[in-house]
Structure formats: structure tokens, C-alpha cells
Coordinates of C-alpha atoms and ligand atoms in Angstrom, one line a residue:
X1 CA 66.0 92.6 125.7
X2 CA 66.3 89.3 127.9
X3 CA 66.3 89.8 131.8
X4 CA 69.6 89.6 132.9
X5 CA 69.6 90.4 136.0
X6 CA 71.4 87.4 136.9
X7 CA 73.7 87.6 134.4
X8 CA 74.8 90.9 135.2
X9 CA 74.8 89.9 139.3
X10 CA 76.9 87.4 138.2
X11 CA 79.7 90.0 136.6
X12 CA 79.8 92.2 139.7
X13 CA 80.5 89.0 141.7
X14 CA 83.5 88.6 139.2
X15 CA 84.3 92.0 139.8
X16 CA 83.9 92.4 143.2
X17 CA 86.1 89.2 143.5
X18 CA 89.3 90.7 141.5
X19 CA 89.1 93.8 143.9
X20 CA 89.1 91.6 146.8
X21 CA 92.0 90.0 145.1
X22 CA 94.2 93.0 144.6
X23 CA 93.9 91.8 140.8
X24 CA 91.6 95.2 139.7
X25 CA 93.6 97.1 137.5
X26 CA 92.6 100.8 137.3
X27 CA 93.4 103.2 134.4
X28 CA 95.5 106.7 134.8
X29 CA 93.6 109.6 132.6
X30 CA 96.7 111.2 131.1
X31 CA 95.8 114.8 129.6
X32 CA 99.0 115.5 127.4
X33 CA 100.9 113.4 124.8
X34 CA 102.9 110.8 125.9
X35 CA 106.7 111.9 127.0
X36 CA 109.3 112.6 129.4
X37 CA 106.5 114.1 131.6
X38 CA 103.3 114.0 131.4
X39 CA 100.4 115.7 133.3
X40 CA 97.8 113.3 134.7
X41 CA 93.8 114.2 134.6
X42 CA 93.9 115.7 138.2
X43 CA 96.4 118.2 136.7
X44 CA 99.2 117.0 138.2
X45 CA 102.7 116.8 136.9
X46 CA 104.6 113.6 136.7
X47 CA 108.1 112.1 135.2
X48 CA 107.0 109.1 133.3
X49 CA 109.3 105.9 133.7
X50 CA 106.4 103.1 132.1
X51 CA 105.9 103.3 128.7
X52 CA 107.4 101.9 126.3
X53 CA 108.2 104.8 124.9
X54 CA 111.9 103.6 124.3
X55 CA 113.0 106.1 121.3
X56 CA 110.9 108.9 122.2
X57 CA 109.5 108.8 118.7
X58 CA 105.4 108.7 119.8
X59 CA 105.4 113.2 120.0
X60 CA 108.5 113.5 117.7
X61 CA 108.3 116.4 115.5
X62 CA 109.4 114.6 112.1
X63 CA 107.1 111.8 113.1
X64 CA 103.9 113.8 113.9
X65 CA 104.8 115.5 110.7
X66 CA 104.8 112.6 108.7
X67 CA 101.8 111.4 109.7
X68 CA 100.2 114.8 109.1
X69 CA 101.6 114.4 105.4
X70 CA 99.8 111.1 105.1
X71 CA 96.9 111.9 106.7
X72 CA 96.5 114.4 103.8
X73 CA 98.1 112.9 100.8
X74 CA 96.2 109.2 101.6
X75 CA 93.4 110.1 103.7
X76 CA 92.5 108.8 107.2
X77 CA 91.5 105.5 106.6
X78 CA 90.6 102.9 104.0
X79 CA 87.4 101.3 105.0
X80 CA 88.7 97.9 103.7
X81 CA 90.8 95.1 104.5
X82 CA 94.2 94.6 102.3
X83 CA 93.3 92.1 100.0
X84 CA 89.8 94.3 98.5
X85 CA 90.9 97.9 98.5
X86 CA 93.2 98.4 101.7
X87 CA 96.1 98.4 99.9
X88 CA 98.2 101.9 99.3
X89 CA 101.4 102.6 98.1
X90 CA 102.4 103.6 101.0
X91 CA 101.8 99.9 103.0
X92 CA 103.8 98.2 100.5
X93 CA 106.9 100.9 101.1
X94 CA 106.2 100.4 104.7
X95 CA 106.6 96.7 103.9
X96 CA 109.7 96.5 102.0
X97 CA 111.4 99.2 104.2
X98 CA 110.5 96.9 107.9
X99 CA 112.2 93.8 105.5
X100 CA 115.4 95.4 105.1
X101 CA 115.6 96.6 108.3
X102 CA 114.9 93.9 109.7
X103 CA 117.1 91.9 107.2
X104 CA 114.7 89.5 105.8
X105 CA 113.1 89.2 102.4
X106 CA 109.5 90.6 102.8
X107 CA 107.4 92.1 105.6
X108 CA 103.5 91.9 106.2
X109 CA 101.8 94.5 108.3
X110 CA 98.9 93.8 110.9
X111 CA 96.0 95.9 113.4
X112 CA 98.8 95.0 116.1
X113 CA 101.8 92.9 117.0
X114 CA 98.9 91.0 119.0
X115 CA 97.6 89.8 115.4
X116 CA 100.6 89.4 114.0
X117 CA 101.2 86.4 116.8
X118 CA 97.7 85.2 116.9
X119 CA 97.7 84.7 113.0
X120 CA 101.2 83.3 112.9
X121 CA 101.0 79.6 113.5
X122 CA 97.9 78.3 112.1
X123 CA 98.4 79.6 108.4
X124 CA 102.3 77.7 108.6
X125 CA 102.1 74.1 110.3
X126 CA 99.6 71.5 110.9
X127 CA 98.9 68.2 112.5
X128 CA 102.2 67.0 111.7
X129 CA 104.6 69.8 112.5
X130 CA 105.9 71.1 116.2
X131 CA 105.7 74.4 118.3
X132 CA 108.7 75.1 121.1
X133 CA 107.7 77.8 123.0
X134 CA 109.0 79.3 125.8
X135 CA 107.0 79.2 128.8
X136 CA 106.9 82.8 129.3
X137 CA 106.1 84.0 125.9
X138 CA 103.7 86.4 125.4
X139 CA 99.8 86.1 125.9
X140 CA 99.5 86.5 122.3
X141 CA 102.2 83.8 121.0
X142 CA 100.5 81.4 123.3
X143 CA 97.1 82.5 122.1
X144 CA 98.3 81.8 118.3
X145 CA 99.9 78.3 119.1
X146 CA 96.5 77.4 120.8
X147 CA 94.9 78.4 117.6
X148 CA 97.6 75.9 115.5
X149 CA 97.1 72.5 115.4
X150 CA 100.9 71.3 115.3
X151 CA 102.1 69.2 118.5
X152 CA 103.1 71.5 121.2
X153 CA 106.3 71.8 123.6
X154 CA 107.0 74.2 126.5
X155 CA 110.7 74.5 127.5
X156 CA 111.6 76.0 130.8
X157 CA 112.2 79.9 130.9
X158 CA 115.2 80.7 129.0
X159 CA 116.5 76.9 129.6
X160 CA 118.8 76.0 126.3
X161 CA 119.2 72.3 127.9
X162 CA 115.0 72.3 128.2
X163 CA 115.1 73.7 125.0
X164 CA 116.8 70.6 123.6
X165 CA 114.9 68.0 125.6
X166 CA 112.1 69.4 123.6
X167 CA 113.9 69.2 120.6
X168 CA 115.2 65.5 121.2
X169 CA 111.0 65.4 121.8
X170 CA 109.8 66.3 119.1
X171 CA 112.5 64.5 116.4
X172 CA 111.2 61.3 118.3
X173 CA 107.7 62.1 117.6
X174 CA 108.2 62.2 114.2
X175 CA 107.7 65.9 113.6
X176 CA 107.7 66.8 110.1
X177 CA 108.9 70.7 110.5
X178 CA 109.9 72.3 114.0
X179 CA 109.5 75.7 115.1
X180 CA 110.9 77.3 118.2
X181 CA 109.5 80.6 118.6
X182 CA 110.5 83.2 121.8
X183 CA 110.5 86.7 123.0
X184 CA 113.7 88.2 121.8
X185 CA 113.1 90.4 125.2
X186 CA 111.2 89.3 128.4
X187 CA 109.0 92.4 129.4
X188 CA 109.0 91.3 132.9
X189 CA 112.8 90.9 133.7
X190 CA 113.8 92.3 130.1
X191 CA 115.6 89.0 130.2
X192 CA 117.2 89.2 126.5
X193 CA 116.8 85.7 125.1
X194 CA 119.9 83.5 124.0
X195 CA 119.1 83.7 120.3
X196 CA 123.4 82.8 119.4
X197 CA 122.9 79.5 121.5
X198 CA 119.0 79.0 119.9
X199 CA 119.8 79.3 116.8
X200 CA 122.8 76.8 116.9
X201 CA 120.3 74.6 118.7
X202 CA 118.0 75.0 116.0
X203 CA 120.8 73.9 113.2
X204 CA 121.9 71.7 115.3
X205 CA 118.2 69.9 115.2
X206 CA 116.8 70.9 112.1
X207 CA 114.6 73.4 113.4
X208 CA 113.4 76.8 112.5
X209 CA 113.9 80.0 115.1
X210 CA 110.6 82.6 115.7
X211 CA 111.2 85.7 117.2
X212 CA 108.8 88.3 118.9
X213 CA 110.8 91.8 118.8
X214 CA 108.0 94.0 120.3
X215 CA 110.3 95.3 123.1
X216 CA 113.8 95.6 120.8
X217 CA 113.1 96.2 117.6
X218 CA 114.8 100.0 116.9
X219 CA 117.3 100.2 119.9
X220 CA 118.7 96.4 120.7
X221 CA 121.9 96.1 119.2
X222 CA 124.5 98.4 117.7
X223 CA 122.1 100.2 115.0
X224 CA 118.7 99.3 116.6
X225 CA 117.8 96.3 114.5
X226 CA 117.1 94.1 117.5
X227 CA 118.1 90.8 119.5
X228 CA 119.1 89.1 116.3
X229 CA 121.7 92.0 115.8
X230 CA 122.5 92.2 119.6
X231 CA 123.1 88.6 120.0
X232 CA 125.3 88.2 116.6
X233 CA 123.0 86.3 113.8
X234 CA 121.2 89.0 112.3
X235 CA 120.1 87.9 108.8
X236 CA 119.5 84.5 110.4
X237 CA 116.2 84.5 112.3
X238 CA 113.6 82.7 110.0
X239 CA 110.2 84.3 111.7
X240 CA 110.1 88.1 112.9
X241 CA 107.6 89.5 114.4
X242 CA 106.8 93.6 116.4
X243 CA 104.9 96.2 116.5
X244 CA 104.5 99.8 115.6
X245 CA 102.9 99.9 119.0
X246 CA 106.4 100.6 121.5
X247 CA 110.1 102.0 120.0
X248 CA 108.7 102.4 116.7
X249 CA 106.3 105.3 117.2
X250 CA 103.9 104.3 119.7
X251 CA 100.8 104.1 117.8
X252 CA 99.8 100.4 116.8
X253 CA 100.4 98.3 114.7
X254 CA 102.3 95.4 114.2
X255 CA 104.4 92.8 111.6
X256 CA 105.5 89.7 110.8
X257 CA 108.8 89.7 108.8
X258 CA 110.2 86.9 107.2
X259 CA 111.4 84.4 103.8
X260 CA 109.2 85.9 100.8
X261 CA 107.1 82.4 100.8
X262 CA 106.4 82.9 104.5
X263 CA 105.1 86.1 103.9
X264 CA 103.4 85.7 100.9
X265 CA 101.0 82.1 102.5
X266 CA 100.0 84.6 105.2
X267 CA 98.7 87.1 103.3
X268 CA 96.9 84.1 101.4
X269 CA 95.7 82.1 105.4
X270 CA 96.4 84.5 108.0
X271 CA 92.9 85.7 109.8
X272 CA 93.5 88.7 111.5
X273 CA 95.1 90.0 108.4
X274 CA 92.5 88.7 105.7
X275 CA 89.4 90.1 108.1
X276 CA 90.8 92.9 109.8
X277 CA 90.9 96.5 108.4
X278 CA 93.9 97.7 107.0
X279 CA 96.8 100.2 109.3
X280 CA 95.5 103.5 109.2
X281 CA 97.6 105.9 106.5
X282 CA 99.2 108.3 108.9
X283 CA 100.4 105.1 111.1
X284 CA 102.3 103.6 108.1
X285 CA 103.2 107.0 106.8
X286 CA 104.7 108.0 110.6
X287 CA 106.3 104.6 110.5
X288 CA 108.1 104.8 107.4
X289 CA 109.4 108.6 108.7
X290 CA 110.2 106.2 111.6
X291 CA 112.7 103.9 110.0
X292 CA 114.3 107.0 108.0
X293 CA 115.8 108.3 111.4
X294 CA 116.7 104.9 112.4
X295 CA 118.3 104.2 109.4
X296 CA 120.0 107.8 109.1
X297 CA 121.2 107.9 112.6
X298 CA 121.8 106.2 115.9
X299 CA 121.8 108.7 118.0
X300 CA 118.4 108.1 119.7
X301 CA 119.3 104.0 120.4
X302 CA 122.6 105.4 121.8
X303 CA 121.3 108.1 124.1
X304 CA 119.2 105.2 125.3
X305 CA 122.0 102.8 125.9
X306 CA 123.4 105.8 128.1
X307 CA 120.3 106.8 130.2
X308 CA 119.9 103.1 130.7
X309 CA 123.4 102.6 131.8
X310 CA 123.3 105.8 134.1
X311 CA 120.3 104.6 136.0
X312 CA 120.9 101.3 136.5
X313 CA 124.0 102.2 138.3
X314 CA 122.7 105.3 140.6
X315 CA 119.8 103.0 141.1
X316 CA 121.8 100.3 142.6
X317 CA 124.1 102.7 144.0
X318 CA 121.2 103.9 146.4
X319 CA 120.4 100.7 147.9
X320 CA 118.3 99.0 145.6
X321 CA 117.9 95.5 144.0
X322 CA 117.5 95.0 140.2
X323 CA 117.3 92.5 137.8
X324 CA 120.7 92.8 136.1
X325 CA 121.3 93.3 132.4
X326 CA 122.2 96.2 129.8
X327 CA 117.8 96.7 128.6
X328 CA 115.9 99.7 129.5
X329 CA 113.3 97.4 131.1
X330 CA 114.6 98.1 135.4
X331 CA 112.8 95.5 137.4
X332 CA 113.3 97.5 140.8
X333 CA 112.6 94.0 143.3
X334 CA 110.8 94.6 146.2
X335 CA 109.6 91.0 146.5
X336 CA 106.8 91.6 149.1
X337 CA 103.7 93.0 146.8
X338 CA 102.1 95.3 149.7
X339 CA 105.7 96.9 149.8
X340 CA 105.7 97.2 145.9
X341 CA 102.3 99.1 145.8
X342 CA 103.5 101.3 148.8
X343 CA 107.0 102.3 147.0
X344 CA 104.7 103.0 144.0
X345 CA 102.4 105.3 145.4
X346 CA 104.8 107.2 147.4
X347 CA 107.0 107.8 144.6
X348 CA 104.0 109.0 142.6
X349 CA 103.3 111.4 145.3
X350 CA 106.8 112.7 145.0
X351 CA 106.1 113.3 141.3
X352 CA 107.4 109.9 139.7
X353 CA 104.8 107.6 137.7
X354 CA 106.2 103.9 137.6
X355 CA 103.8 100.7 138.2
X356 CA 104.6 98.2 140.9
X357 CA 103.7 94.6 139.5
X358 CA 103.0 91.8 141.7
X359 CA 101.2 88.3 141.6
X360 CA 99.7 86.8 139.3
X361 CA 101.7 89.0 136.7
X362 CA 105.2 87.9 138.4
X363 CA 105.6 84.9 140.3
X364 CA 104.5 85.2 144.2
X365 CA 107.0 86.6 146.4
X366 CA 108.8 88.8 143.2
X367 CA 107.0 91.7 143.4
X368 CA 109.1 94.8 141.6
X369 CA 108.5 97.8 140.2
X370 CA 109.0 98.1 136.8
X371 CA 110.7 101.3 134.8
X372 CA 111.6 101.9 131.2
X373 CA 113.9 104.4 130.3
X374 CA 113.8 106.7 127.2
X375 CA 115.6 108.7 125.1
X376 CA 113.5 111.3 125.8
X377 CA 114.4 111.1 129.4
X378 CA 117.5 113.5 130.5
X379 CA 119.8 113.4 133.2
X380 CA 117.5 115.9 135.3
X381 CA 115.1 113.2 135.4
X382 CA 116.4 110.4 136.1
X383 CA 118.1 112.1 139.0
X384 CA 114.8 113.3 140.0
X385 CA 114.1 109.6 139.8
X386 CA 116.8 108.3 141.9
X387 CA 115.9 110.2 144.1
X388 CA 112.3 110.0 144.9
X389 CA 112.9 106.6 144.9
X390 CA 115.7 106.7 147.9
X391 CA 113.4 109.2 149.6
X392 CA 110.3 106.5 149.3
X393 CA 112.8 103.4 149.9
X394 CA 114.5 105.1 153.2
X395 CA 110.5 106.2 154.7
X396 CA 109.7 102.4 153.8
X397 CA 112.6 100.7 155.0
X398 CA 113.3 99.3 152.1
X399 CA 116.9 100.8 152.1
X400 CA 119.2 102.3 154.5
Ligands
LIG1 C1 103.3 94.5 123.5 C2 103.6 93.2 123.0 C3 102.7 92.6 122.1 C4 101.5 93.2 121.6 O1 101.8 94.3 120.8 P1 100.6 95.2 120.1 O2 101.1 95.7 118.9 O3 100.3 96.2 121.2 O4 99.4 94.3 119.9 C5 103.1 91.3 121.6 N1 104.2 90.7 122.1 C6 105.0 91.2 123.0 C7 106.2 90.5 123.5 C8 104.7 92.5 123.5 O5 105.4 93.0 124.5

């Protein structure tokens, strides 16, 4: 082996310069499953307000179950990517069942919703074609587009009259096809994207309309089936993609959803689905157990819509700022990041596990700390919530 003495002096300078920073993110060692409360390594108790646990479905019994049923009819893995011998029965249920609920023709599954974006563009458009993205899409949208070779606009955050500068833009640069792709939900503000006013923008300009759904599919809208349905076009989104990974079970995985000819070039172009092993039978089988109590019921989306409604007022009620909105992402702003790491820890310390966030993940001077609810979460909870968080507020000052 090469001396590297230097090379490795030269990481802990890295290092040593993100702690410095603030930026150095450490890792909590959780010791149960994930839930309403979870114990952390140090033995300690806590009721768990970030993950994006929305449906409570990643330690549901029939889930659990149903990937115990596949991990014994289908084995535990495949050892192959899709196109050799990754390919079971089950994936191409899993497939046809995310399609319909979804309400598109055909589905295609992927390692994560992170390939699922990063695969996306290069396979579809070229050198001639355009990319609208909103300029605080995910790391992994951007990440795809960078990979694509078509001409590229930004359009300011949720901006519809930026939105059609760059579609005015790109007509007069002669793009042959045009796609605007965005989050359907912001995880930062869970800002829920104007997909009524996109997609009239998009017909408006010939244009086709990409979603992300990774933090709505299953709960946004009356039966769960995401922005699309929450905003009023369901059935008229042309690119769909999500993951396994959040509401859907909590495992990984992700999809793209879309027209039958979409589909059917990526599993022909797309990378991280033609050199990447194949989902994991117990995922898809859990996932397609998944989408049977979504389908049967919507009892879990609606408990959500309540616990999210409940806390969002007794939050505000004791003193605090949020972002406003109806999603179970609560920024709680703090603004000032010292204050937001403070508020954190104290709350944790009074037995409530929620992250602050702060610069350079939110702009400077919007430092928050972000909660999710869950269905799994009841009343007792979030009361216990509310609480520690006017207890840590009131010794911080940060309410009255
Ligand atoms: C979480 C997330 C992803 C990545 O999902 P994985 O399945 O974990 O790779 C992609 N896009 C958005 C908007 C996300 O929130």
C-alpha cells in the first residue's frame, strides 16, 4: 500500500474543518425498531418526532408479516440485477399495483428513490430537449439533471411567474421537448408544490410535468395517493417518482411511475436500474402488503391528517412560530442556529427526539427545528411534546 500519510492528513483537516464549522453531523444509535418511541443506545427512552415514519407502517404487524412471507416463499435476495435473473413475480405485482395507485400506466422499481432520480433524465432527453427545475429540488433530482445533457433552467422556489420566464426560455431556444420536474413536497418547509397552476403552465407551454412524491406518496390527498390527488389532477402528472424508503414502509427502495413507453426506455437506458441489484424479496413483498392497507382503508392517512392538525395548533398555541400549512413536516422557527441546537438538546433531555437544522441546510438566519408527525403517534404524545417544548422554549426565552 502507497504511503498516504498526507492523504489521510489531508481528510482530518477536512474533518477537523466541518467540526469547526458546526457542519459535523453525528449519528443517534437507536436500539429498538423505529416508532412512536424509541429507546436510544444509552438506554434511554425517547418520543420520536423525525422520521419519516408518516403511516407508521415500518414495525406494522401485517407489514412485518408480509415480509416474513416473502422472505420464505422468494428467498432473501436475488444475486442479480433485473434484466439477468432479478426478476420475480412478485416485482412485477409490486410494479403494476404502485401504477394503479399511483394512476399511471406502468411502474419501474429501483435500490432507492435516490436512483430512481439520478437515472431519470439521461435515458429520456438529449442535447436538444429542456430541464425546469426548481431550485430547491432534491440533491438527487439535481444530481440526475447534471447527469442529462438537455439545456437546463432553474426557476425561483415555488415561483409559477419564474416558472414561466423559463418556459418563454426555453420555447425561444428552440427546445425540442420540455420537462419541468419538482418536489411535490418541500422536506424543509413541507412547502406542497402548486402542481394545479404547473400543470396548466405546462399545457399552456407544451411541456411535460415531473414529480418527486418521496414525502406524500400514501397520505397527501383524500385517499393517500399524493400531491397530484391533493392538488386536483391526479391521472395527469406525466413523470412520478418515490420511495419505499418513508410512508411506504420505511425500508428502501424507490420508483419511477409513468406512460408505459416511459417506463419501458428506462428499463432499456436507465443506469442505476440496469447495474444495480434488484429490491430485496421481503421489501417488495412488505410493499405490496403496503398498498393493500392503503387501498382497503384510509384510516392511517386520516389519523395523520388529525395528529398533524392537533399539533400544529397546540404548538402555535404555546408561543411558537411555524411554517404554516396542513403537511406533517412542522418547521418549529427559531431563526438564530445556536438557539435551535439549544431548544433541541433541551427537549431531548426532557425525553423528546426532534433535530434542529440550521445553515447550510436552511438558508442563514432560518434555523428551525424540524418534526414529523405519525400515525403512530397518539394524543399522549404529542401533549408530551407540547409540552417539553414550552418548558425548553420558556427556560430559553424563546416564548413567554
Ligand atoms: C428521501 C428523498 C429521496 C431519496 O429517497 P431514498 O429512497 O431514500 O433514496 C429523494 N427525493 C426526495 C424529495 C426525498 O425526500
Amino acid at each position: 500500500m502507497a504511503d498516504n500519510n498526507a492523504f489521510l492528513e489531508h481528510l482530518r483537516t477536512e474533518l477537523q474543518g466541518l467540526r469547526d464549522a458546526g457542519l459535523f453531523k453525528t449519528e443517534r444509535v437507536l436500539s429498538t425498531p423505529q416508532g412512536a418511541v424509541v429507546r436510544t443506545a444509552d438506554g434511554r427512552e425517547v418520543i420520536n418526532l423525525c422520521a419519516n415514519n408518516y403511516l407508521g407502517l415500518s414495525s406494522h404487524p401485517a407489514v412485518i408479516d408480509a415480509a416474513h412471507e416473502a422472505l420464505r416463499t422468494h428467498g432473501y435476495g436475488l444475486s442479480s440485477v433485473r434484466f439477468i435473473c432479478g426478476t420475480q413475480d412478485l416485482h412485477k405485482a409490486l410494479e403494476s399495483r404502485l401504477a394503479r395507485f399511483l394512476g399511471t400506466e406502468d411502474a419501474i422499481l429501483y435500490a432507492a428513490a435516490f436512483d430512481a432520480n439520478g437515472g431519470l433524465f439521461e435515458p429520456l432527453l438529449g442535447e436538444a430537449d429542456a430541464i425546469i427545475s426548481d431550485e430547491l429540488n432534491h440533491a438527487s433530482i439535481i444530481d440526475g439533471i447534471r447527469l442529462c445533457k438537455a439545456q437546463r433552467w432553474r426557476y425561483r422556489h415555488n415561483d409559477m411567474a419564474d416558472l414561466e420566464r423559463c418556459l418563454q426560455e426555453a420555447a425561444a431556444a428552440g427546445a425540442r421537448f420540455k420537462l419541468v420536474f419538482t418536489d411535490g413536497v418541500f422536506s424543509m418547509d413541507g412547502t406542497v408544490a402548486q402542481l394545479d397552476r404547473m400543470r396548466a403552465l405546462c399545457d399552456a407551454h407544451g411541456a411535460m410535468l415531473g414529480i418527486d412524491e418521496c414525502h406524500a406518496t400514501g397520505f397527501m390527498g383524500c385517499t393517500g395517493r399524493g400531491t397530484h390527488e391533493h392538488r386536483g389532477i391526479f391521472g395527469k402528472v406525466d413523470i412520478i417518482t418515490g420511495t419505499l424508503g418513508k410512508a411506504l414502509g420505511g425500508a428502501s427502495g424507490g420508483f419511477t411511475a409513468a406512460r408505459r413507453d416511459v417506463v419501458e426506455l428506462l428499463r432499456q437506458r436507465s443506469r442505476p436500474y440496469l447495474f444495480s441489484n434488484t429490491v430485496a424479496p421481503p421489501i417488495v413483498g412488505a410493499s405490496i402488503a403496503v398498498l393493500d392497507l392503503l387501498e382497503a382503508s384510509t384510516a392511517l392517512r386520516d389519523k395523520l391528517a388529525v395528529n398533524t392538525h392537533w399539533f400544529r395548533e397546540a404548538i402555535v398555541k404555546a408561543g411558537f412560530e411555524i411554517k404554516p400549512g396542513d403537511h406533517p413536516i412542522v418547521p418549529i422557527m427559531v431563526y438564530d442556529a445556536v438557539k435551535a441546537q439549544q431548544l433541541s438538546a433541551r427537549v431531548l433531555e426532557l425525553g423528546i427526539y426532534a433535530v434542529g437544522f440550521f445553515f447550510p441546510v436552511v438558508p442563514k438566519g432560518q434555523a428551525r427545528i424540524r418534526v414529523q408527525m405519525s400515525a403512530v403517534h397518539e394524543r399522549a404524545h404529542l401533549e408530551r411534546a407540547v409540552a417539553a417544548f414550552s418548558q425548553a422554549g420558556r427556560e430559553l426565552g424563546l416564548v413567554q
